[in-house]
Every structure is written in structure tokens, then in C-alpha cells.
Tab-separated table of C-alpha atoms in Angstrom:
chain	number	residue	atom	x	y	z
M	1	MET	CA	22.249	17.769	25.177
M	2	ARG	CA	23.093	21.474	25.202
M	3	ARG	CA	20.057	23.700	24.796
M	4	ASP	CA	21.700	25.965	22.223
M	5	ILE	CA	22.280	22.963	19.940
M	6	LEU	CA	18.644	21.892	20.311
M	7	TYR	CA	17.461	25.398	19.440
M	8	LYS	CA	19.750	25.505	16.418
M	9	PHE	CA	18.163	22.213	15.362
M	10	PHE	CA	14.644	23.612	15.813
M	11	GLU	CA	15.700	26.674	13.832
M	12	GLY	CA	16.996	24.574	10.937
M	13	LYS	CA	20.545	25.877	11.413
M	14	ALA	CA	22.174	22.815	12.990
M	15	SER	CA	25.183	21.482	11.103
M	16	PRO	CA	25.125	17.903	9.712
M	17	LYS	CA	27.380	16.878	12.599
M	18	GLU	CA	25.007	18.433	15.147
M	19	GLN	CA	22.004	16.776	13.477
M	20	ARG	CA	23.683	13.374	13.730
M	21	LEU	CA	24.563	14.101	17.348
M	22	ILE	CA	20.931	14.882	18.173
M	23	GLY	CA	19.737	11.777	16.337
M	24	GLN	CA	22.113	9.571	18.316
M	25	TRP	CA	21.111	11.304	21.540
M	26	LEU	CA	17.414	10.627	20.843
M	27	ASP	CA	18.108	6.974	20.096
M	28	ASP	CA	19.972	6.555	23.382
M	29	SER	CA	16.979	6.997	25.676
M	30	GLU	CA	13.232	7.548	25.706
M	31	LYS	CA	13.842	10.232	28.336
M	32	HIS	CA	15.796	12.230	25.767
M	33	LYS	CA	12.694	12.355	23.558
M	34	GLU	CA	10.766	13.781	26.509
M	35	VAL	CA	13.464	16.421	27.000
M	36	LEU	CA	13.160	17.347	23.324
M	37	VAL	CA	9.392	17.661	23.716
M	38	ARG	CA	9.726	19.914	26.775
M	39	GLU	CA	12.208	22.196	25.028
M	40	ARG	CA	9.900	22.349	22.013
M	41	MET	CA	6.954	23.253	24.232
M	42	VAL	CA	8.906	26.052	25.911
M	43	PHE	CA	10.063	27.461	22.615
M	44	ASP	CA	6.652	27.335	20.916
M	45	ALA	CA	5.092	28.947	23.999
M	46	MET	CA	7.586	31.806	23.585
M	47	ILE	CA	6.517	32.175	19.956
M	48	VAL	CA	2.793	32.197	20.681
M	49	SER	CA	3.212	34.638	23.585
M	50	GLY	CA	5.134	37.035	21.348
M	51	GLU	CA	8.282	36.906	23.448
M	52	ILE	CA	10.229	36.039	20.312
M	53	THR	CA	9.695	38.755	17.736
M	54	ASP	CA	12.578	38.483	15.283
M	55	ARG	CA	15.060	36.090	13.694
M	56	GLN	CA	18.125	36.749	15.799
M	57	SER	CA	20.746	34.007	15.737
M	58	VAL	CA	20.831	31.282	18.352
M	59	GLN	CA	24.137	32.623	19.600
M	60	SER	CA	22.672	36.041	20.373
M	61	ARG	CA	19.301	34.801	21.564
M	62	LYS	CA	18.259	31.207	22.245
M	63	LYS	CA	15.259	30.466	20.081
M	64	ARG	CA	14.088	28.429	17.143
M	65	THR	CA	12.495	29.717	13.997
M	66	ARG	CA	9.115	31.195	14.757
M	67	VAL	CA	6.156	30.730	12.459
M	68	VAL	CA	6.434	33.637	10.013
M	69	PHE	CA	3.172	35.358	9.182
M	70	MET	CA	2.598	37.116	5.857
M	71	GLU	CA	3.434	40.786	6.410
M	72	LEU	CA	0.984	41.843	3.721
M	73	LEU	CA	-1.907	40.989	6.018
M	74	ARG	CA	-0.424	42.511	9.191
M	75	ILE	CA	-2.502	40.048	11.147
M	76	ALA	CA	-1.112	36.989	12.874
M	77	ALA	CA	-2.821	33.726	12.025
M	78	VAL	CA	-3.961	31.494	14.844
M	79	ILE	CA	-1.518	28.734	15.689
M	80	LEU	CA	-2.760	25.763	17.633
M	81	VAL	CA	0.142	23.733	18.973
M	82	MET	CA	-0.919	20.403	20.399
M	83	PHE	CA	1.671	18.315	22.181
M	84	LEU	CA	0.758	14.661	22.448
M	85	VAL	CA	3.232	13.543	25.117
M	86	GLY	CA	2.891	10.040	26.443
M	87	GLY	CA	0.503	8.983	23.668
M	88	TYR	CA	1.403	7.063	20.582
M	89	ILE	CA	1.039	8.533	17.130
M	90	TYR	CA	0.732	6.010	14.339
M	91	VAL	CA	2.511	7.202	11.227
M	92	ARG	CA	2.515	4.997	8.138
M	93	LYS	CA	5.809	3.185	7.469
M	94	MET	CA	7.270	4.423	10.774
M	95	GLU	CA	7.551	2.603	14.072
M	96	GLU	CA	5.629	3.977	17.039
M	97	ILE	CA	7.713	6.571	18.833
M	98	ARG	CA	7.004	9.195	21.451
M	99	LEU	CA	6.562	12.516	19.649
M	100	ALA	CA	5.335	16.084	19.945
M	101	ASN	CA	2.886	16.850	17.150
M	102	ASN	CA	2.424	20.412	15.905
M	103	ILE	CA	-0.923	21.432	14.438
M	104	VAL	CA	-0.939	24.745	12.562
M	105	THR	CA	-4.382	26.047	11.572
M	106	VAL	CA	-4.871	29.103	9.340
M	107	PRO	CA	-8.083	31.154	9.693
M	108	VAL	CA	-10.092	32.314	6.704
M	109	GLY	CA	-8.648	35.198	4.752
M	110	GLN	CA	-5.106	34.682	5.998
M	111	ARG	CA	-1.876	32.938	4.964
M	112	VAL	CA	1.078	31.581	6.909
M	113	ASN	CA	4.698	30.776	6.063
M	114	LEU	CA	6.508	28.323	8.335
M	115	GLN	CA	9.621	26.157	8.395
M	116	LEU	CA	9.515	22.445	9.229
M	117	PRO	CA	12.193	20.761	11.392
M	118	ASP	CA	14.134	19.605	8.299
M	119	GLY	CA	14.327	23.121	6.832
M	120	THR	CA	11.444	22.663	4.371
M	121	SER	CA	9.478	25.886	3.761
M	122	VAL	CA	5.674	25.719	3.664
M	123	TRP	CA	3.122	28.386	2.737
M	124	LEU	CA	-0.409	27.620	3.949
M	125	ASN	CA	-3.473	29.162	2.342
M	126	ALA	CA	-6.672	30.219	4.099
M	127	SER	CA	-8.684	27.580	5.988
M	128	SER	CA	-5.786	25.121	5.806
M	129	GLU	CA	-4.227	22.877	8.432
M	130	ILE	CA	-0.908	21.042	8.616
M	131	ILE	CA	0.222	18.432	11.160
M	132	TYR	CA	3.926	17.663	11.516
M	133	PRO	CA	6.242	16.174	14.178
M	134	ALA	CA	8.814	17.992	16.266
M	135	TYR	CA	11.484	15.720	14.836
M	136	PHE	CA	11.513	13.642	11.632
M	137	SER	CA	12.703	10.221	12.800
M	138	GLY	CA	12.941	7.031	10.806
M	139	SER	CA	13.451	6.735	7.062
M	140	THR	CA	10.790	9.220	5.891
M	141	ARG	CA	9.533	12.756	6.563
M	142	GLU	CA	5.728	12.613	6.765
M	143	ILE	CA	3.185	15.386	7.287
M	144	HIS	CA	-0.613	15.644	6.980
M	145	LEU	CA	-2.402	18.405	5.054
M	146	ASN	CA	-5.990	19.564	4.886
M	147	GLY	CA	-6.307	22.516	2.527
M	148	GLU	CA	-3.863	24.215	0.179
M	149	ALA	CA	-0.108	24.565	0.606
M	150	TYR	CA	3.001	25.381	-1.393
M	151	PHE	CA	6.149	23.436	-0.480
M	152	GLU	CA	9.844	24.030	-1.036
M	153	VAL	CA	11.224	20.729	0.223
M	154	GLU	CA	14.734	20.461	1.648
M	155	HIS	CA	16.563	17.836	-0.400
M	156	ASP	CA	17.413	14.587	1.412
M	157	ALA	CA	17.635	11.545	-0.859
M	158	SER	CA	17.812	9.211	2.141
M	159	LYS	CA	14.543	10.540	3.622
M	160	PRO	CA	11.672	10.986	1.146
M	161	PHE	CA	9.165	13.715	2.026
M	162	ILE	CA	5.535	12.522	2.007
M	163	VAL	CA	2.412	14.692	2.141
M	164	HIS	CA	-0.702	12.817	3.264
M	165	THR	CA	-4.067	14.267	2.237
M	166	GLU	CA	-7.507	12.774	2.778
M	167	THR	CA	-7.442	10.788	-0.462
M	168	PHE	CA	-3.925	10.995	-1.934
M	169	ASP	CA	-0.263	10.836	-0.934
M	170	ILE	CA	2.482	12.917	-2.590
M	171	LYS	CA	6.040	11.562	-2.330
M	172	VAL	CA	9.064	13.770	-3.084
M	173	LEU	CA	12.803	14.024	-2.444
M	174	GLY	CA	13.448	17.742	-2.942
M	175	THR	CA	11.151	19.942	-4.980
M	176	LYS	CA	8.721	22.871	-5.251
M	177	PHE	CA	5.037	22.063	-5.641
M	178	ASN	CA	1.504	23.178	-4.786
M	179	VAL	CA	-1.204	20.944	-3.286
M	180	GLU	CA	-4.915	21.741	-2.956
M	181	ALA	CA	-6.879	19.127	-1.017
M	182	TYR	CA	-9.591	20.487	1.266
M	183	LYS	CA	-11.612	17.925	3.197
M	184	GLY	CA	-15.260	17.883	2.252
M	185	MET	CA	-14.704	19.698	-1.042
M	186	GLU	CA	-14.661	18.204	-4.505
M	187	GLY	CA	-11.379	18.111	-6.337
M	188	PHE	CA	-7.717	17.477	-5.655
M	189	THR	CA	-4.827	19.063	-7.535
M	190	THR	CA	-1.040	18.972	-7.356
M	191	ALA	CA	1.139	21.206	-9.526
M	192	LEU	CA	4.914	20.770	-9.836
M	193	MET	CA	7.299	23.672	-10.377
M	194	GLU	CA	10.636	21.959	-9.746
M	195	GLY	CA	11.923	18.400	-9.173
M	196	SER	CA	9.565	15.413	-9.350
M	197	VAL	CA	6.729	13.974	-7.281
M	198	GLU	CA	4.641	10.827	-7.252
M	199	VAL	CA	0.933	11.066	-6.436
M	200	THR	CA	-0.761	7.894	-5.174
M	201	ASP	CA	-4.399	7.109	-4.448
M	202	ARG	CA	-4.563	6.032	-0.789
M	203	LYS	CA	-7.423	3.616	-1.495
M	204	ASN	CA	-5.818	2.090	-4.576
M	205	LYS	CA	-2.020	1.945	-4.413
M	206	ASP	CA	-1.880	0.810	-8.052
M	207	LYS	CA	-3.173	4.212	-9.123
M	208	SER	CA	-0.219	6.584	-9.158
M	209	VAL	CA	1.043	9.401	-11.370
M	210	ARG	CA	4.574	10.817	-11.584
M	211	LEU	CA	4.881	14.533	-12.296
M	212	TYR	CA	7.754	16.472	-13.809
M	213	PRO	CA	8.266	20.267	-13.850
M	214	ALA	CA	5.440	22.326	-15.426
M	215	GLN	CA	2.935	19.483	-14.995
M	216	LYS	CA	-0.124	19.176	-12.787
M	217	VAL	CA	-2.543	16.407	-11.875
M	218	ALA	CA	-6.219	16.670	-10.933
M	219	PHE	CA	-8.723	14.093	-9.738
M	220	ARG	CA	-11.722	14.098	-12.079
M	221	ASN	CA	-14.397	11.484	-12.688
M	222	GLY	CA	-12.602	8.932	-10.539
M	223	GLU	CA	-9.261	9.279	-12.335
M	224	LEU	CA	-5.977	11.133	-11.876
M	225	CYS	CA	-5.620	13.312	-14.977
M	226	LYS	CA	-2.223	14.816	-15.857
M	227	SER	CA	-1.820	17.993	-17.943
M	228	PRO	CA	0.602	20.919	-18.479
M	229	ILE	CA	0.405	23.916	-16.144
M	230	ASP	CA	-1.283	26.572	-18.268
M	231	ASN	CA	-1.490	29.396	-15.737
M	232	TYR	CA	1.116	29.912	-13.017
M	233	ASP	CA	-0.754	32.954	-11.714
M	234	VAL	CA	-3.221	30.744	-9.837
M	235	TYR	CA	-0.391	29.822	-7.452
M	236	ARG	CA	0.231	33.463	-6.531
M	237	TRP	CA	-2.087	33.150	-3.548
M	238	ARG	CA	1.115	33.301	-1.456
M	239	GLU	CA	1.315	36.967	-2.512
M	240	GLY	CA	-2.269	37.646	-1.454
M	241	LEU	CA	-3.651	37.432	-4.996
M	242	ILE	CA	-6.644	35.500	-6.281
M	243	CYS	CA	-5.904	34.831	-9.957
M	244	PHE	CA	-8.221	33.010	-12.342
M	245	LYS	CA	-8.340	32.159	-16.038
M	246	GLU	CA	-11.537	31.003	-17.738
M	247	ALA	CA	-12.936	29.984	-14.353
M	248	ARG	CA	-16.607	29.173	-13.811
M	249	PHE	CA	-18.465	31.711	-11.696
M	250	ALA	CA	-19.655	28.945	-9.345
M	251	ASP	CA	-16.051	27.808	-8.798
M	252	LEU	CA	-14.952	31.379	-8.123
M	253	MET	CA	-17.652	31.756	-5.481
M	254	ARG	CA	-16.372	28.631	-3.701
M	255	GLN	CA	-12.916	30.180	-3.685
M	256	LEU	CA	-14.271	33.409	-2.208
M	257	GLU	CA	-16.088	31.423	0.484
M	258	LYS	CA	-12.781	29.784	1.429
M	259	ASN	CA	-10.841	33.052	1.491
M	260	TYR	CA	-13.361	35.218	3.304
M	261	GLY	CA	-15.204	32.733	5.506
M	262	VAL	CA	-18.683	33.612	4.252
M	263	ARG	CA	-21.548	31.739	2.626
M	264	ILE	CA	-22.485	32.603	-0.968
M	265	LEU	CA	-25.878	31.644	-2.401
M	266	ILE	CA	-26.209	31.843	-6.189
M	267	ASN	CA	-29.859	32.449	-7.042
M	268	ASN	CA	-29.044	33.655	-10.557
M	269	GLU	CA	-28.764	30.429	-12.579
M	270	ALA	CA	-27.658	32.276	-15.714
M	271	VAL	CA	-24.371	33.401	-14.174
M	272	LYS	CA	-23.285	30.050	-12.681
M	273	GLU	CA	-21.635	28.696	-15.821
M	274	LYS	CA	-20.191	31.968	-17.083
M	275	VAL	CA	-16.384	32.040	-17.222
M	276	PHE	CA	-14.136	34.844	-16.018
M	277	SER	CA	-10.451	35.739	-16.171
M	278	GLY	CA	-8.644	38.252	-13.986
M	279	LYS	CA	-7.117	38.829	-10.572
M	280	PHE	CA	-7.659	40.806	-7.393
M	281	ARG	CA	-6.049	41.181	-3.984
M	282	THR	CA	-7.617	39.439	-1.012
M	283	THR	CA	-6.955	42.520	1.121
M	284	ASP	CA	-9.320	44.564	-1.084
M	285	GLY	CA	-12.233	42.569	0.333
M	286	ILE	CA	-15.027	40.418	-1.031
M	287	ASP	CA	-17.267	43.356	-1.960
M	288	ASN	CA	-14.594	44.677	-4.285
M	289	ALA	CA	-14.227	41.235	-5.886
M	290	LEU	CA	-17.972	40.896	-6.433
M	291	ARG	CA	-18.203	44.375	-7.951
M	292	LEU	CA	-15.379	43.607	-10.394
M	293	LEU	CA	-17.059	40.384	-11.511
M	294	GLN	CA	-20.421	42.157	-11.649
M	295	LYS	CA	-19.329	44.223	-14.656
M	296	GLU	CA	-19.269	41.127	-16.870
M	297	GLY	CA	-21.626	38.902	-14.908
M	298	HIS	CA	-24.670	41.197	-14.961
M	299	TYR	CA	-25.957	40.254	-11.522
M	300	THR	CA	-26.761	41.971	-8.252
M	301	PHE	CA	-25.728	40.937	-4.756
M	302	GLU	CA	-26.877	41.691	-1.239
M	303	TRP	CA	-25.824	40.677	2.272
M	304	ASP	CA	-28.017	39.298	5.016
M	305	GLU	CA	-28.338	41.400	8.155
M	306	ASN	CA	-25.582	39.445	9.943
M	307	LYS	CA	-23.098	39.945	7.089
M	308	THR	CA	-22.392	36.203	6.987
M	309	THR	CA	-24.252	35.285	3.790
M	310	VAL	CA	-24.295	37.043	0.428
M	311	CYS	CA	-26.954	36.323	-2.199
M	312	ILE	CA	-26.201	36.575	-5.922
M	313	ASN	CA	-29.397	37.576	-7.756
């Protein structure tokens, strides 16, 4: 297989004919899958090393789409690319095939925009991780998410797109939606902006909810609860904004912990249940956020000597 065609495929610019050609080529031999993995490794190494710095076309420069970092932050997020060559990856509803698995991890306080092999765009929020294959084979496109992400899924009716989280699966064909599902934290939410999705409890397949545009679902008290989206601003984290409407102070502090990678101890019991509405930019820093909330919250705050823990008094 010509390298320029493979790179066009990685870049999401391969024509339908070229995509079919690559699919047939992969089915012809296990060795072809290993070739694909090697080419992927070379290309991702070029991205991580900084050798590829722009989005020139494949014709002018052989490359595939690099992971695009949010320019607002001017800081590249850490990308951990793990290639599992020679091992078997078990993916639900797919036969075992030899694959290269990409793991993208976003540090605290940062955001990342990337493109999956099928052309789907994904924005990852702080402290989030996504795992996806080098090539979507079989009858589905399946990825794993820990954290928060916004998806614009490339439409393909013959290959449903499935997001696996720790407790729920989200199945789509082509749509725009937001998922928040951090491991070890209470709560799971999915909000739909366009298209339709089906959310299923992984432990109880009979529990599922179908969403339509302007609807969201949250897991509360052991149940999936559907409701209208009442505040689209909360999904503006892709722009570097933390927006909140009638949010509990304790919940806001958890969000700040996630975004800034610090520990927040609330010693002032009176402020925990107070509700706040507003917005601020993550780039303005946590001290600015705490001072803004302080005007209505009537509390004081102080850092420990290592600047890793802040106490709300």
C-alpha cells in the first residue's frame, strides 16, 4: 500500500474508494495490519517530537492530522501514545484483531482537540483520557472515555459510534453531544445538541434512554433521569470557560479541583450549599475564581505552604 494513501487515511482525507482499498488490503494479510501499525507509530512519533507543526496537505508533506491543542492555552497537552502490537485487545462486539491503540491523556487545566481515524472530532476536557484504535474495523466504531468530552461524530449509518464509559455506553450514528463521566466521581451526564443517542447502563442492558436534540440525561439515585438542556453555557468549556447556573458551592469546588489540579477543603459549612451563577476563564487562574465567588459567598481562603491545597474558611 502506498504510504501517501495511508497518510491520507490517517488524516481523514482519504476518498471512499481509498478507504475501501485500505480495508481490503488489511483483510488480505495480518502482515498488512503490522505495516499499518508501523506507519502509525512513525507518524505519531513525528507529531510528538514536533517535526510536524502545521496542517499541510499530504501531497505537499506526508503526514496525518496531528493532535490539535487549544491555542488559547498556548501549552501543549501531554499525549501518551501506547502501541499494543502483538497483543490482543478485546473490544465488545468485535472479533479479536491486531491493533495499535492510542491513549490520549489531558493534564489538569488544559484541553485538547483531536480527530479520530473516521474523521470524528473530539474535544477533551481537563483530566480526561480517551482510548481509540488506529483503524475502526468491523461493524462498529468503539472508543473508551474517562472524563469529559464533546463529540462531533462523522455520520456512517453502517458503523454505529459507541462511547464506553465506566458505567454507561452511548451509541450514535452521527451527532453532536457532550459526555461527562470521570472515574471515581459521582455523577454521569450526557447532553445532546444534534442527532440522537442511546445511553445504556452497562450492568443492566434493560436500562436505556434515547435522547433527542436539546435533551440531557443524568444518573441520580440509581436511575437515568432525562430532562431538557436548560443552560448551554456549561458546555463552553471548549472555549476555556467555566460557566455555572444555580450551582452548589461544593460542586463548583469539585470542578475547580478538576480544572486546576489542586485539593480544596471546605471548612465553612455555611457556604457548602449556597448556589452561584456566573462564568470565568480558566486562564485567569483559581485565585481569581475564588475571589469572584467570595463576594457572594462571604468566606476566606488560604493556601498551604506547598500551594497544593486551599482551605475555605
